């Protein structure tokens, strides 16, 4: 019984590290699509009447989030997982994460990543457009999309911590989690 407990503890304590190593290995092969949840913020909730065009009305990166975003970029560079292009939602925390992490990479706003609270019909249309885009992605370089958690949850039915990368697997007409990288 004690051996089983020790084995269980070893597996559960090592799993995130093993998953992260498997994620890096996938990125080194290139051609991967990655959802990167924005870096640390003080709260998970935007004010009721936020404006995408005005950062002062949104949840923004904390000081820790800025440091975390730079660390994410440094780890991508150090682990030989080049990012050829970055797409980001219009949320300031996502744009800032992309800018700080991938400062030498072309970053563009991609409107289908702008899932908005209470806009179920609009979010559904964006999800269909995003699915088609990801399924048709065939570049040899890695593509990172910096997003809010609701995009990840809707597209691959998974949750991600702030600053966590979810590598997207493509199978037929659906998406799945192919790997994760915890920062």
mmCIF file with all atom_site columns, N, CA and C in Angstrom, residues 62-96:
data_model
loop_
_atom_site.group_PDB
_atom_site.id
_atom_site.type_symbol
_atom_site.label_atom_id
_atom_site.label_alt_id
_atom_site.label_comp_id
_atom_site.label_asym_id
_atom_site.label_entity_id
_atom_site.label_seq_id
_atom_site.pdbx_PDB_ins_code
_atom_site.Cartn_x
_atom_site.Cartn_y
_atom_site.Cartn_z
_atom_site.occupancy
_atom_site.B_iso_or_equiv
_atom_site.pdbx_formal_charge
_atom_site.auth_seq_id
_atom_site.auth_comp_id
_atom_site.auth_asym_id
_atom_site.auth_atom_id
_atom_site.pdbx_PDB_model_num
ATOM 1   N N  . UNK A 1 62 ? -0.860 42.421 -14.243 1.00 0.00 ? 62 UNK A N  1
ATOM 2   C CA . UNK A 1 62 ? -0.236 42.879 -13.000 1.00 0.00 ? 62 UNK A CA 1
ATOM 3   C C  . UNK A 1 62 ? 1.260  43.038 -13.270 1.00 0.00 ? 62 UNK A C  1
ATOM 4   N N  . UNK A 1 63 ? 1.981  43.561 -12.306 1.00 0.00 ? 63 UNK A N  1
ATOM 5   C CA . UNK A 1 63 ? 3.439  43.632 -12.452 1.00 0.00 ? 63 UNK A CA 1
ATOM 6   C C  . UNK A 1 63 ? 4.004  42.226 -12.647 1.00 0.00 ? 63 UNK A C  1
ATOM 7   N N  . UNK A 1 64 ? 3.472  41.293 -11.873 1.00 0.00 ? 64 UNK A N  1
ATOM 8   C CA . UNK A 1 64 ? 3.885  39.885 -12.011 1.00 0.00 ? 64 UNK A CA 1
ATOM 9   C C  . UNK A 1 64 ? 3.580  39.367 -13.414 1.00 0.00 ? 64 UNK A C  1
ATOM 10  N N  . UNK A 1 65 ? 2.439  39.805 -13.986 1.00 0.00 ? 65 UNK A N  1
ATOM 11  C CA . UNK A 1 65 ? 2.060  39.386 -15.329 1.00 0.00 ? 65 UNK A CA 1
ATOM 12  C C  . UNK A 1 65 ? 3.037  39.863 -16.390 1.00 0.00 ? 65 UNK A C  1
ATOM 13  N N  . UNK A 1 66 ? 3.542  41.085 -16.234 1.00 0.00 ? 66 UNK A N  1
ATOM 14  C CA . UNK A 1 66 ? 4.543  41.592 -17.175 1.00 0.00 ? 66 UNK A CA 1
ATOM 15  C C  . UNK A 1 66 ? 5.820  40.778 -17.116 1.00 0.00 ? 66 UNK A C  1
ATOM 16  N N  . UNK A 1 67 ? 6.237  40.456 -15.912 1.00 0.00 ? 67 UNK A N  1
ATOM 17  C CA . UNK A 1 67 ? 7.442  39.625 -15.734 1.00 0.00 ? 67 UNK A CA 1
ATOM 18  C C  . UNK A 1 67 ? 7.198  38.235 -16.318 1.00 0.00 ? 67 UNK A C  1
ATOM 19  N N  . UNK A 1 68 ? 6.031  37.687 -16.045 1.00 0.00 ? 68 UNK A N  1
ATOM 20  C CA . UNK A 1 68 ? 5.681  36.360 -16.553 1.00 0.00 ? 68 UNK A CA 1
ATOM 21  C C  . UNK A 1 68 ? 5.672  36.345 -18.087 1.00 0.00 ? 68 UNK A C  1
ATOM 22  N N  . UNK A 1 69 ? 5.121  37.382 -18.710 1.00 0.00 ? 69 UNK A N  1
ATOM 23  C CA . UNK A 1 69 ? 5.068  37.438 -20.173 1.00 0.00 ? 69 UNK A CA 1
ATOM 24  C C  . UNK A 1 69 ? 6.480  37.459 -20.765 1.00 0.00 ? 69 UNK A C  1
ATOM 25  N N  . UNK A 1 70 ? 7.366  38.251 -20.181 1.00 0.00 ? 70 UNK A N  1
ATOM 26  C CA . UNK A 1 70 ? 8.749  38.290 -20.684 1.00 0.00 ? 70 UNK A CA 1
ATOM 27  C C  . UNK A 1 70 ? 9.429  36.926 -20.515 1.00 0.00 ? 70 UNK A C  1
ATOM 28  N N  . UNK A 1 71 ? 9.142  36.269 -19.407 1.00 0.00 ? 71 UNK A N  1
ATOM 29  C CA . UNK A 1 71 ? 9.718  34.945 -19.143 1.00 0.00 ? 71 UNK A CA 1
ATOM 30  C C  . UNK A 1 71 ? 9.211  33.920 -20.165 1.00 0.00 ? 71 UNK A C  1
ATOM 31  N N  . UNK A 1 72 ? 7.949  34.013 -20.511 1.00 0.00 ? 72 UNK A N  1
ATOM 32  C CA . UNK A 1 72 ? 7.379  33.110 -21.511 1.00 0.00 ? 72 UNK A CA 1
ATOM 33  C C  . UNK A 1 72 ? 8.131  33.256 -22.828 1.00 0.00 ? 72 UNK A C  1
ATOM 34  N N  . UNK A 1 73 ? 8.343  34.490 -23.264 1.00 0.00 ? 73 UNK A N  1
ATOM 35  C CA . UNK A 1 73 ? 9.078  34.729 -24.499 1.00 0.00 ? 73 UNK A CA 1
ATOM 36  C C  . UNK A 1 73 ? 10.496 34.210 -24.440 1.00 0.00 ? 73 UNK A C  1
ATOM 37  N N  . UNK A 1 74 ? 11.171 34.432 -23.296 1.00 0.00 ? 74 UNK A N  1
ATOM 38  C CA . UNK A 1 74 ? 12.549 33.946 -23.133 1.00 0.00 ? 74 UNK A CA 1
ATOM 39  C C  . UNK A 1 74 ? 12.590 32.426 -23.185 1.00 0.00 ? 74 UNK A C  1
ATOM 40  N N  . UNK A 1 75 ? 11.601 31.772 -22.594 1.00 0.00 ? 75 UNK A N  1
ATOM 41  C CA . UNK A 1 75 ? 11.574 30.307 -22.626 1.00 0.00 ? 75 UNK A CA 1
ATOM 42  C C  . UNK A 1 75 ? 11.297 29.781 -24.028 1.00 0.00 ? 75 UNK A C  1
ATOM 43  N N  . UNK A 1 76 ? 10.422 30.436 -24.771 1.00 0.00 ? 76 UNK A N  1
ATOM 44  C CA . UNK A 1 76 ? 10.201 30.024 -26.159 1.00 0.00 ? 76 UNK A CA 1
ATOM 45  C C  . UNK A 1 76 ? 11.505 30.104 -26.936 1.00 0.00 ? 76 UNK A C  1
ATOM 46  N N  . UNK A 1 77 ? 12.249 31.193 -26.757 1.00 0.00 ? 77 UNK A N  1
ATOM 47  C CA . UNK A 1 77 ? 13.519 31.368 -27.472 1.00 0.00 ? 77 UNK A CA 1
ATOM 48  C C  . UNK A 1 77 ? 14.552 30.337 -27.012 1.00 0.00 ? 77 UNK A C  1
ATOM 49  N N  . UNK A 1 78 ? 14.640 30.107 -25.709 1.00 0.00 ? 78 UNK A N  1
ATOM 50  C CA . UNK A 1 78 ? 15.652 29.190 -25.168 1.00 0.00 ? 78 UNK A CA 1
ATOM 51  C C  . UNK A 1 78 ? 15.355 27.731 -25.506 1.00 0.00 ? 78 UNK A C  1
ATOM 52  N N  . UNK A 1 79 ? 14.091 27.393 -25.643 1.00 0.00 ? 79 UNK A N  1
ATOM 53  C CA . UNK A 1 79 ? 13.719 25.995 -25.898 1.00 0.00 ? 79 UNK A CA 1
ATOM 54  C C  . UNK A 1 79 ? 13.627 25.679 -27.387 1.00 0.00 ? 79 UNK A C  1
ATOM 55  N N  . UNK A 1 80 ? 14.125 26.587 -28.221 1.00 0.00 ? 80 UNK A N  1
ATOM 56  C CA . UNK A 1 80 ? 14.144 26.380 -29.678 1.00 0.00 ? 80 UNK A CA 1
ATOM 57  C C  . UNK A 1 80 ? 12.745 26.087 -30.213 1.00 0.00 ? 80 UNK A C  1
ATOM 58  N N  . UNK A 1 81 ? 11.796 26.876 -29.759 1.00 0.00 ? 81 UNK A N  1
ATOM 59  C CA . UNK A 1 81 ? 10.427 26.747 -30.238 1.00 0.00 ? 81 UNK A CA 1
ATOM 60  C C  . UNK A 1 81 ? 10.026 28.081 -30.853 1.00 0.00 ? 81 UNK A C  1
ATOM 61  N N  . UNK A 1 82 ? 10.532 28.371 -32.048 1.00 0.00 ? 82 UNK A N  1
ATOM 62  C CA . UNK A 1 82 ? 10.299 29.690 -32.634 1.00 0.00 ? 82 UNK A CA 1
ATOM 63  C C  . UNK A 1 82 ? 8.825  29.938 -32.942 1.00 0.00 ? 82 UNK A C  1
ATOM 64  N N  . UNK A 1 83 ? 8.447  31.179 -32.771 1.00 0.00 ? 83 UNK A N  1
ATOM 65  C CA . UNK A 1 83 ? 7.095  31.619 -33.087 1.00 0.00 ? 83 UNK A CA 1
ATOM 66  C C  . UNK A 1 83 ? 7.201  32.487 -34.330 1.00 0.00 ? 83 UNK A C  1
ATOM 67  N N  . UNK A 1 84 ? 6.596  32.038 -35.425 1.00 0.00 ? 84 UNK A N  1
ATOM 68  C CA . UNK A 1 84 ? 6.663  32.790 -36.671 1.00 0.00 ? 84 UNK A CA 1
ATOM 69  C C  . UNK A 1 84 ? 5.662  33.931 -36.715 1.00 0.00 ? 84 UNK A C  1
ATOM 70  N N  . UNK A 1 85 ? 4.553  33.754 -35.992 1.00 0.00 ? 85 UNK A N  1
ATOM 71  C CA . UNK A 1 85 ? 3.502  34.759 -36.018 1.00 0.00 ? 85 UNK A CA 1
ATOM 72  C C  . UNK A 1 85 ? 2.692  34.659 -34.743 1.00 0.00 ? 85 UNK A C  1
ATOM 73  N N  . UNK A 1 86 ? 2.195  35.801 -34.288 1.00 0.00 ? 86 UNK A N  1
ATOM 74  C CA . UNK A 1 86 ? 1.319  35.837 -33.126 1.00 0.00 ? 86 UNK A CA 1
ATOM 75  C C  . UNK A 1 86 ? 0.023  36.535 -33.466 1.00 0.00 ? 86 UNK A C  1
ATOM 76  N N  . UNK A 1 87 ? -1.061 35.988 -33.006 1.00 0.00 ? 87 UNK A N  1
ATOM 77  C CA . UNK A 1 87 ? -2.368 36.622 -33.126 1.00 0.00 ? 87 UNK A CA 1
ATOM 78  C C  . UNK A 1 87 ? -2.871 36.886 -31.724 1.00 0.00 ? 87 UNK A C  1
ATOM 79  N N  . UNK A 1 88 ? -3.598 37.958 -31.548 1.00 0.00 ? 88 UNK A N  1
ATOM 80  C CA . UNK A 1 88 ? -4.088 38.297 -30.225 1.00 0.00 ? 88 UNK A CA 1
ATOM 81  C C  . UNK A 1 88 ? -5.497 38.857 -30.295 1.00 0.00 ? 88 UNK A C  1
ATOM 82  N N  . UNK A 1 89 ? -6.210 38.680 -29.211 1.00 0.00 ? 89 UNK A N  1
ATOM 83  C CA . UNK A 1 89 ? -7.507 39.336 -29.113 1.00 0.00 ? 89 UNK A CA 1
ATOM 84  C C  . UNK A 1 89 ? -7.266 40.814 -28.827 1.00 0.00 ? 89 UNK A C  1
ATOM 85  N N  . UNK A 1 90 ? -8.326 41.586 -28.838 1.00 0.00 ? 90 UNK A N  1
ATOM 86  C CA . UNK A 1 90 ? -8.222 43.026 -28.593 1.00 0.00 ? 90 UNK A CA 1
ATOM 87  C C  . UNK A 1 90 ? -8.115 43.362 -27.111 1.00 0.00 ? 90 UNK A C  1
ATOM 88  N N  . UNK A 1 91 ? -8.354 42.383 -26.236 1.00 0.00 ? 91 UNK A N  1
ATOM 89  C CA . UNK A 1 91 ? -8.228 42.664 -24.805 1.00 0.00 ? 91 UNK A CA 1
ATOM 90  C C  . UNK A 1 91 ? -6.793 43.099 -24.510 1.00 0.00 ? 91 UNK A C  1
ATOM 91  N N  . UNK A 1 92 ? -6.643 44.164 -23.754 1.00 0.00 ? 92 UNK A N  1
ATOM 92  C CA . UNK A 1 92 ? -5.318 44.747 -23.484 1.00 0.00 ? 92 UNK A CA 1
ATOM 93  C C  . UNK A 1 92 ? -4.381 43.758 -22.815 1.00 0.00 ? 92 UNK A C  1
ATOM 94  N N  . UNK A 1 93 ? -4.878 42.922 -21.912 1.00 0.00 ? 93 UNK A N  1
ATOM 95  C CA . UNK A 1 93 ? -4.015 41.949 -21.231 1.00 0.00 ? 93 UNK A CA 1
ATOM 96  C C  . UNK A 1 93 ? -3.441 40.931 -22.213 1.00 0.00 ? 93 UNK A C  1
ATOM 97  N N  . UNK A 1 94 ? -4.219 40.610 -23.257 1.00 0.00 ? 94 UNK A N  1
ATOM 98  C CA . UNK A 1 94 ? -3.737 39.685 -24.294 1.00 0.00 ? 94 UNK A CA 1
ATOM 99  C C  . UNK A 1 94 ? -2.725 40.380 -25.193 1.00 0.00 ? 94 UNK A C  1
ATOM 100 N N  . UNK A 1 95 ? -3.051 41.589 -25.632 1.00 0.00 ? 95 UNK A N  1
ATOM 101 C CA . UNK A 1 95 ? -2.124 42.345 -26.483 1.00 0.00 ? 95 UNK A CA 1
ATOM 102 C C  . UNK A 1 95 ? -0.802 42.581 -25.765 1.00 0.00 ? 95 UNK A C  1
ATOM 103 N N  . UNK A 1 96 ? -0.874 42.944 -24.476 1.00 0.00 ? 96 UNK A N  1
ATOM 104 C CA . UNK A 1 96 ? 0.351  43.217 -23.717 1.00 0.00 ? 96 UNK A CA 1
ATOM 105 C C  . UNK A 1 96 ? 1.172  41.951 -23.505 1.00 0.00 ? 96 UNK A C  1
#
